Amino acid sequence: MQPSSTEAAEALAAMRASQARLALAADCPPQHHFAFAVLMGGLVATPALPSFYALLAEGVLLIGVALVVRWDRRRTGMFINGYRAGRTRPLTFLMLAIILALYFGGVMLVRYRGLWWGPLATGAVATIIGYYASILWQRVFRREMGLTA
């Protein structure tokens, strides 16, 4: 049984309305971008710590990720995964590649150059990149969902 053109138009309109609601819900406050940035920068900075404390810090950061997910779910009723299919995925992988390069750069600075402050410097860069990457990700997502802002 084929749906009528009226039913198809109504279904398409309902889908677009749903996408618009999703895009509106994905309008994150600056604190959200900052929290994401601190998590990224903190992860990159952990090699500056002795091994035991670095593992402890990574555990705290993992709890931070869970808290951000919880915050999103309370604020919007959902959590939008950064690895979702769509136009945001290439941006997510680019950001991941940059953050991992900074992380390993910090590890190399500590291990082979003895520069304990190296991961702190790369962590600061990762924090800045994380903040702006989060804002850019949101813009790309909202545009994909039909909003121009």
Coordinates of N, CA and C in Angstrom, one line a residue:
M1 N 0.8 -1.2 0.0 CA 0.0 0.0 0.0 C 0.9 1.2 0.0
Q2 N 0.7 2.1 -0.9 CA 1.4 3.3 -1.1 C 0.8 4.5 -0.3
P3 N 1.6 5.2 0.4 CA 1.0 6.4 1.1 C 0.7 7.5 0.1
S4 N -0.4 8.2 0.5 CA -0.8 9.3 -0.4 C 0.2 10.4 -0.3
S5 N 0.2 11.3 -1.3 CA 1.1 12.5 -1.3 C 0.9 13.4 -0.1
T6 N -0.3 13.4 0.4 CA -0.7 14.2 1.6 C 0.0 13.6 2.8
E7 N -0.1 12.3 2.9 CA 0.5 11.6 4.1 C 2.0 11.7 4.0
A8 N 2.6 11.6 2.8 CA 4.0 11.7 2.7 C 4.5 13.2 3.1
A9 N 3.7 14.2 2.6 CA 4.1 15.6 3.0 C 4.0 15.8 4.5
E10 N 2.9 15.2 5.1 CA 2.8 15.3 6.6 C 3.9 14.7 7.3
A11 N 4.4 13.5 6.8 CA 5.5 12.8 7.4 C 6.8 13.6 7.3
L12 N 7.0 14.2 6.1 CA 8.2 15.0 5.9 C 8.1 16.2 6.8
A13 N 7.0 16.8 6.9 CA 6.9 18.0 7.8 C 7.1 17.7 9.2
A14 N 6.6 16.5 9.7 CA 6.9 16.1 11.0 C 8.3 15.8 11.3
M15 N 9.0 15.2 10.3 CA 10.4 14.9 10.4 C 11.2 16.2 10.5
R16 N 10.9 17.2 9.7 CA 11.6 18.5 9.7 C 11.3 19.2 11.1
A17 N 10.1 19.1 11.6 CA 9.8 19.7 12.9 C 10.6 19.1 14.0
S18 N 10.8 17.8 13.9 CA 11.5 17.0 14.9 C 13.0 17.4 14.8
Q19 N 13.5 17.6 13.6 CA 14.9 18.0 13.4 C 15.1 19.4 14.0
A20 N 14.1 20.3 13.8 CA 14.2 21.7 14.3 C 14.2 21.7 15.8
R21 N 13.4 20.8 16.4 CA 13.4 20.7 17.9 C 14.8 20.2 18.4
L22 N 15.3 19.3 17.7 CA 16.6 18.7 18.1 C 17.7 19.8 18.0
A23 N 17.7 20.5 16.9 CA 18.7 21.6 16.7 C 18.5 22.7 17.8
L24 N 17.3 23.0 18.2 CA 17.1 24.0 19.2 C 17.6 23.5 20.6
A25 N 17.4 22.2 20.8 CA 17.9 21.6 22.1 C 19.4 21.5 22.1
A26 N 20.0 21.5 20.9 CA 21.5 21.4 20.9 C 22.2 22.7 21.0
D27 N 21.5 23.7 21.4 CA 22.1 25.1 21.6 C 22.7 25.1 23.0
C28 N 23.9 24.7 23.1 CA 24.6 24.6 24.4 C 25.1 25.9 24.9
P29 N 25.0 26.1 26.2 CA 25.6 27.3 26.8 C 27.1 27.3 26.8
P30 N 27.7 28.4 26.9 CA 29.2 28.5 26.9 C 29.8 27.5 28.0
Q31 N 29.2 27.3 29.1 CA 29.7 26.4 30.1 C 29.9 25.0 29.6
H32 N 29.0 24.6 28.7 CA 29.1 23.3 28.2 C 30.4 23.1 27.3
H33 N 30.6 24.1 26.5 CA 31.8 24.1 25.6 C 33.1 24.2 26.5
F34 N 33.0 25.0 27.6 CA 34.1 25.1 28.5 C 34.4 23.8 29.2
A35 N 33.3 23.1 29.6 CA 33.5 21.8 30.3 C 34.2 20.8 29.4
F36 N 33.7 20.7 28.1 CA 34.3 19.9 27.1 C 35.8 20.2 26.9
A37 N 36.1 21.5 26.8 CA 37.5 22.0 26.6 C 38.4 21.6 27.8
V38 N 37.9 21.7 29.0 CA 38.7 21.4 30.2 C 38.9 19.8 30.2
L39 N 37.9 19.1 29.8 CA 38.2 17.6 29.8 C 39.2 17.3 28.8
M40 N 39.2 17.9 27.6 CA 40.2 17.6 26.6 C 41.6 18.1 27.0
G41 N 41.6 19.3 27.5 CA 42.9 19.8 28.0 C 43.5 19.0 29.1
G42 N 42.6 18.6 30.0 CA 43.0 17.9 31.2 C 43.6 16.5 30.8
L43 N 43.0 15.9 29.8 CA 43.5 14.6 29.3 C 44.9 14.8 28.7
V44 N 45.1 15.8 27.9 CA 46.3 16.0 27.2 C 47.4 16.4 28.3
A45 N 47.0 17.0 29.4 CA 48.0 17.4 30.4 C 48.4 16.3 31.4
T46 N 47.7 15.2 31.4 CA 48.0 14.2 32.4 C 49.4 13.6 32.3
P47 N 50.0 13.5 31.2 CA 51.4 12.9 31.2 C 52.4 13.8 32.0
A48 N 52.0 15.0 32.4 CA 52.9 15.8 33.3 C 53.0 15.2 34.7
L49 N 52.0 14.4 35.1 CA 52.0 13.8 36.4 C 52.7 12.5 36.5
P50 N 53.2 12.1 37.6 CA 53.7 10.7 37.8 C 52.6 9.7 37.4
S51 N 53.0 8.5 37.0 CA 52.1 7.5 36.4 C 50.9 7.3 37.3
F52 N 51.0 7.0 38.6 CA 49.9 6.7 39.4 C 48.9 7.9 39.4
Y53 N 49.4 9.1 39.6 CA 48.5 10.3 39.6 C 47.9 10.6 38.3
A54 N 48.7 10.3 37.2 CA 48.1 10.4 35.9 C 46.9 9.5 35.7
L55 N 47.0 8.3 36.1 CA 45.9 7.3 36.0 C 44.7 7.8 36.9
L56 N 45.0 8.3 38.1 CA 44.0 8.9 38.9 C 43.3 10.0 38.3
A57 N 44.1 10.9 37.7 CA 43.5 12.1 37.0 C 42.6 11.7 35.8
E58 N 43.1 10.7 35.1 CA 42.3 10.2 33.9 C 41.0 9.6 34.4
G59 N 41.0 8.9 35.6 CA 39.7 8.4 36.2 C 38.8 9.6 36.5
V60 N 39.3 10.6 37.1 CA 38.5 11.8 37.4 C 37.9 12.4 36.1
L61 N 38.8 12.5 35.1 CA 38.3 13.0 33.8 C 37.2 12.2 33.2
L62 N 37.3 10.9 33.4 CA 36.2 10.0 32.9 C 34.9 10.2 33.7
I63 N 35.0 10.4 35.0 CA 33.8 10.8 35.7 C 33.3 12.1 35.2
G64 N 34.2 13.1 34.9 CA 33.7 14.3 34.3 C 32.9 14.1 33.0
V65 N 33.4 13.2 32.2 CA 32.6 12.9 30.9 C 31.2 12.4 31.3
A66 N 31.1 11.5 32.2 CA 29.8 11.0 32.7 C 28.9 12.2 33.2
L67 N 29.6 13.1 33.9 CA 28.8 14.2 34.4 C 28.3 15.2 33.3
V68 N 29.1 15.3 32.3 CA 28.7 16.1 31.1 C 27.5 15.5 30.4
V69 N 27.6 14.1 30.2 CA 26.5 13.4 29.6 C 25.2 13.6 30.5
R70 N 25.4 13.4 31.8 CA 24.2 13.6 32.7 C 23.6 15.0 32.6
W71 N 24.5 16.0 32.6 CA 24.1 17.4 32.5 C 23.3 17.6 31.2
D72 N 23.8 17.1 30.0 CA 23.0 17.2 28.8 C 21.7 16.5 28.9
R73 N 21.6 15.3 29.5 CA 20.3 14.6 29.5 C 19.4 15.4 30.4
R74 N 19.8 16.0 31.5 CA 18.9 16.8 32.4 C 18.5 18.0 31.7
R75 N 19.4 18.7 30.9 CA 19.1 20.0 30.3 C 18.2 19.8 29.1
T76 N 18.4 18.8 28.3 CA 17.7 18.6 27.0 C 16.9 17.3 26.9
G77 N 17.1 16.4 27.8 CA 16.4 15.1 27.8 C 17.1 14.1 26.9
M78 N 18.3 14.5 26.4 CA 19.1 13.6 25.5 C 20.6 13.9 25.5
F79 N 21.3 13.0 25.0 CA 22.8 13.3 24.8 C 23.0 12.9 23.3
I80 N 23.6 13.9 22.6 CA 23.9 13.7 21.2 C 25.4 13.2 21.1
N81 N 25.6 12.0 20.6 CA 26.9 11.5 20.5 C 27.7 12.2 19.4
G82 N 29.0 12.5 19.7 CA 29.8 13.2 18.8 C 30.2 12.3 17.6
Y83 N 30.1 11.0 17.7 CA 30.5 10.1 16.6 C 29.3 9.8 15.7
R84 N 28.2 10.4 15.9 CA 27.0 10.2 15.1 C 27.3 10.3 13.6
A85 N 26.6 9.6 12.8 CA 26.7 9.8 11.3 C 26.2 11.2 10.9
G86 N 26.8 11.7 9.9 CA 26.4 13.0 9.4 C 27.6 13.9 9.2
R87 N 27.3 15.2 9.0 CA 28.3 16.2 8.7 C 29.3 16.5 9.9
T88 N 28.9 16.1 11.1 CA 29.7 16.3 12.2 C 30.8 15.3 12.4
R89 N 30.7 14.1 11.8 CA 31.6 13.1 12.0 C 33.1 13.4 11.6
P90 N 33.2 14.0 10.4 CA 34.6 14.4 10.0 C 35.2 15.4 10.9
L91 N 34.4 16.3 11.4 CA 34.9 17.3 12.4 C 35.3 16.6 13.7
T92 N 34.6 15.6 14.1 CA 34.9 14.9 15.3 C 36.2 14.1 15.2
F93 N 36.4 13.5 14.0 CA 37.6 12.8 13.8 C 38.8 13.7 13.6
L94 N 38.6 14.8 13.0 CA 39.7 15.8 12.9 C 40.1 16.3 14.3
M95 N 39.1 16.6 15.1 CA 39.4 17.1 16.5 C 40.1 16.0 17.3
L96 N 39.7 14.8 17.1 CA 40.3 13.6 17.8 C 41.7 13.5 17.4
A97 N 42.0 13.6 16.1 CA 43.4 13.5 15.6 C 44.3 14.6 16.2
I98 N 43.8 15.8 16.3 CA 44.6 16.9 16.8 C 44.8 16.7 18.3
I99 N 43.8 16.3 19.1 CA 43.9 16.1 20.5 C 44.9 14.9 20.8
L100 N 44.8 13.9 20.0 CA 45.8 12.7 20.2 C 47.2 13.2 19.9
A101 N 47.4 14.0 18.8 CA 48.7 14.4 18.4 C 49.3 15.3 19.6
L102 N 48.4 16.2 20.2 CA 48.9 17.0 21.3 C 49.2 16.1 22.5
Y103 N 48.4 15.1 22.7 CA 48.7 14.2 23.9 C 50.0 13.5 23.7
F104 N 50.2 12.9 22.5 CA 51.5 12.2 22.3 C 52.7 13.1 22.2
G105 N 52.4 14.4 21.7 CA 53.5 15.4 21.8 C 53.9 15.7 23.2
G106 N 52.9 15.8 24.1 CA 53.3 16.0 25.5 C 54.0 14.8 26.1
V107 N 53.6 13.6 25.8 CA 54.3 12.4 26.3 C 55.7 12.4 25.8
M108 N 56.0 12.8 24.5 CA 57.3 12.8 24.0 C 58.2 13.9 24.7
L109 N 57.6 15.0 25.0 CA 58.3 16.1 25.6 C 58.8 15.6 27.0
V110 N 57.9 14.9 27.7 CA 58.3 14.4 29.1 C 59.3 13.3 29.0
R111 N 59.0 12.3 28.2 CA 59.8 11.1 28.1 C 61.2 11.3 27.5
Y112 N 61.3 12.0 26.4 CA 62.5 12.1 25.7 C 63.3 13.4 25.9
R113 N 62.6 14.5 26.4 CA 63.3 15.7 26.6 C 63.3 16.1 28.0
G114 N 62.6 15.4 28.9 CA 62.5 15.7 30.3 C 61.8 17.0 30.6
L115 N 61.0 17.5 29.7 CA 60.3 18.7 29.9 C 58.9 18.4 30.6
W116 N 58.9 18.4 31.9 CA 57.7 18.1 32.7 C 56.5 19.0 32.4
W117 N 56.8 20.2 32.0 CA 55.8 21.2 31.7 C 55.3 21.1 30.2
G118 N 55.9 20.3 29.4 CA 55.4 20.1 28.0 C 53.9 19.7 27.9
P119 N 53.5 18.7 28.7 CA 52.1 18.3 28.6 C 51.1 19.4 29.1
L120 N 51.6 20.2 30.0 CA 50.8 21.3 30.5 C 50.6 22.4 29.3
A121 N 51.7 22.6 28.6 CA 51.6 23.5 27.4 C 50.7 22.9 26.4
T122 N 50.9 21.6 26.0 CA 50.0 21.0 25.0 C 48.6 20.9 25.5
G123 N 48.4 20.7 26.8 CA 47.1 20.7 27.4 C 46.4 22.0 27.3
A124 N 47.1 23.1 27.5 CA 46.5 24.4 27.3 C 46.1 24.7 25.9
V125 N 46.9 24.2 24.9 CA 46.5 24.3 23.5 C 45.3 23.5 23.3
A126 N 45.2 22.3 23.8 CA 44.1 21.4 23.6 C 42.8 22.0 24.2
T127 N 42.9 22.7 25.3 CA 41.8 23.3 25.9 C 41.2 24.4 25.0
I128 N 42.0 25.2 24.4 CA 41.6 26.2 23.5 C 41.0 25.6 22.2
I129 N 41.6 24.6 21.7 CA 41.1 23.9 20.5 C 39.8 23.2 20.9
G130 N 39.7 22.6 22.0 CA 38.5 21.9 22.4 C 37.3 22.8 22.5
Y131 N 37.5 24.0 23.1 CA 36.5 25.0 23.2 C 35.9 25.4 21.8
Y132 N 36.8 25.8 21.0 CA 36.3 26.2 19.6 C 35.8 25.1 18.8
A133 N 36.4 23.9 18.9 CA 35.9 22.7 18.2 C 34.5 22.4 18.7
S134 N 34.2 22.5 20.0 CA 32.9 22.2 20.5 C 31.8 23.2 19.9
I135 N 32.2 24.5 19.8 CA 31.3 25.5 19.2 C 31.1 25.2 17.8
L136 N 32.2 24.9 17.0 CA 32.1 24.6 15.6 C 31.2 23.3 15.4
W137 N 31.4 22.3 16.2 CA 30.6 21.1 16.1 C 29.1 21.4 16.3
Q138 N 28.8 22.2 17.3 CA 27.4 22.6 17.5 C 26.8 23.3 16.3
R139 N 27.6 24.2 15.7 CA 27.1 25.0 14.5 C 26.9 24.0 13.3
V140 N 27.8 23.1 13.1 CA 27.6 22.2 12.0 C 26.4 21.3 12.2
F141 N 26.2 20.8 13.5 CA 25.1 20.0 13.8 C 23.8 20.8 13.6
R142 N 23.7 22.0 14.1 CA 22.5 22.8 14.0 C 22.1 23.1 12.5
R143 N 23.2 23.3 11.8 CA 23.0 23.6 10.3 C 22.4 22.3 9.6
E144 N 23.0 21.2 10.0 CA 22.6 19.9 9.4 C 21.1 19.6 9.8
M145 N 20.7 20.1 11.0 CA 19.3 19.8 11.4 C 18.3 20.9 10.8
G146 N 18.9 21.8 10.0 CA 18.0 22.8 9.4 C 18.0 24.2 9.9
L147 N 18.8 24.4 11.0 CA 18.9 25.8 11.5 C 20.1 26.4 10.8
T148 N 20.1 27.7 10.6 CA 21.2 28.4 9.9 C 22.2 28.9 10.9
A149 N 21.8 29.0 12.2 CA 22.8 29.5 13.2 C 23.6 28.4 13.9

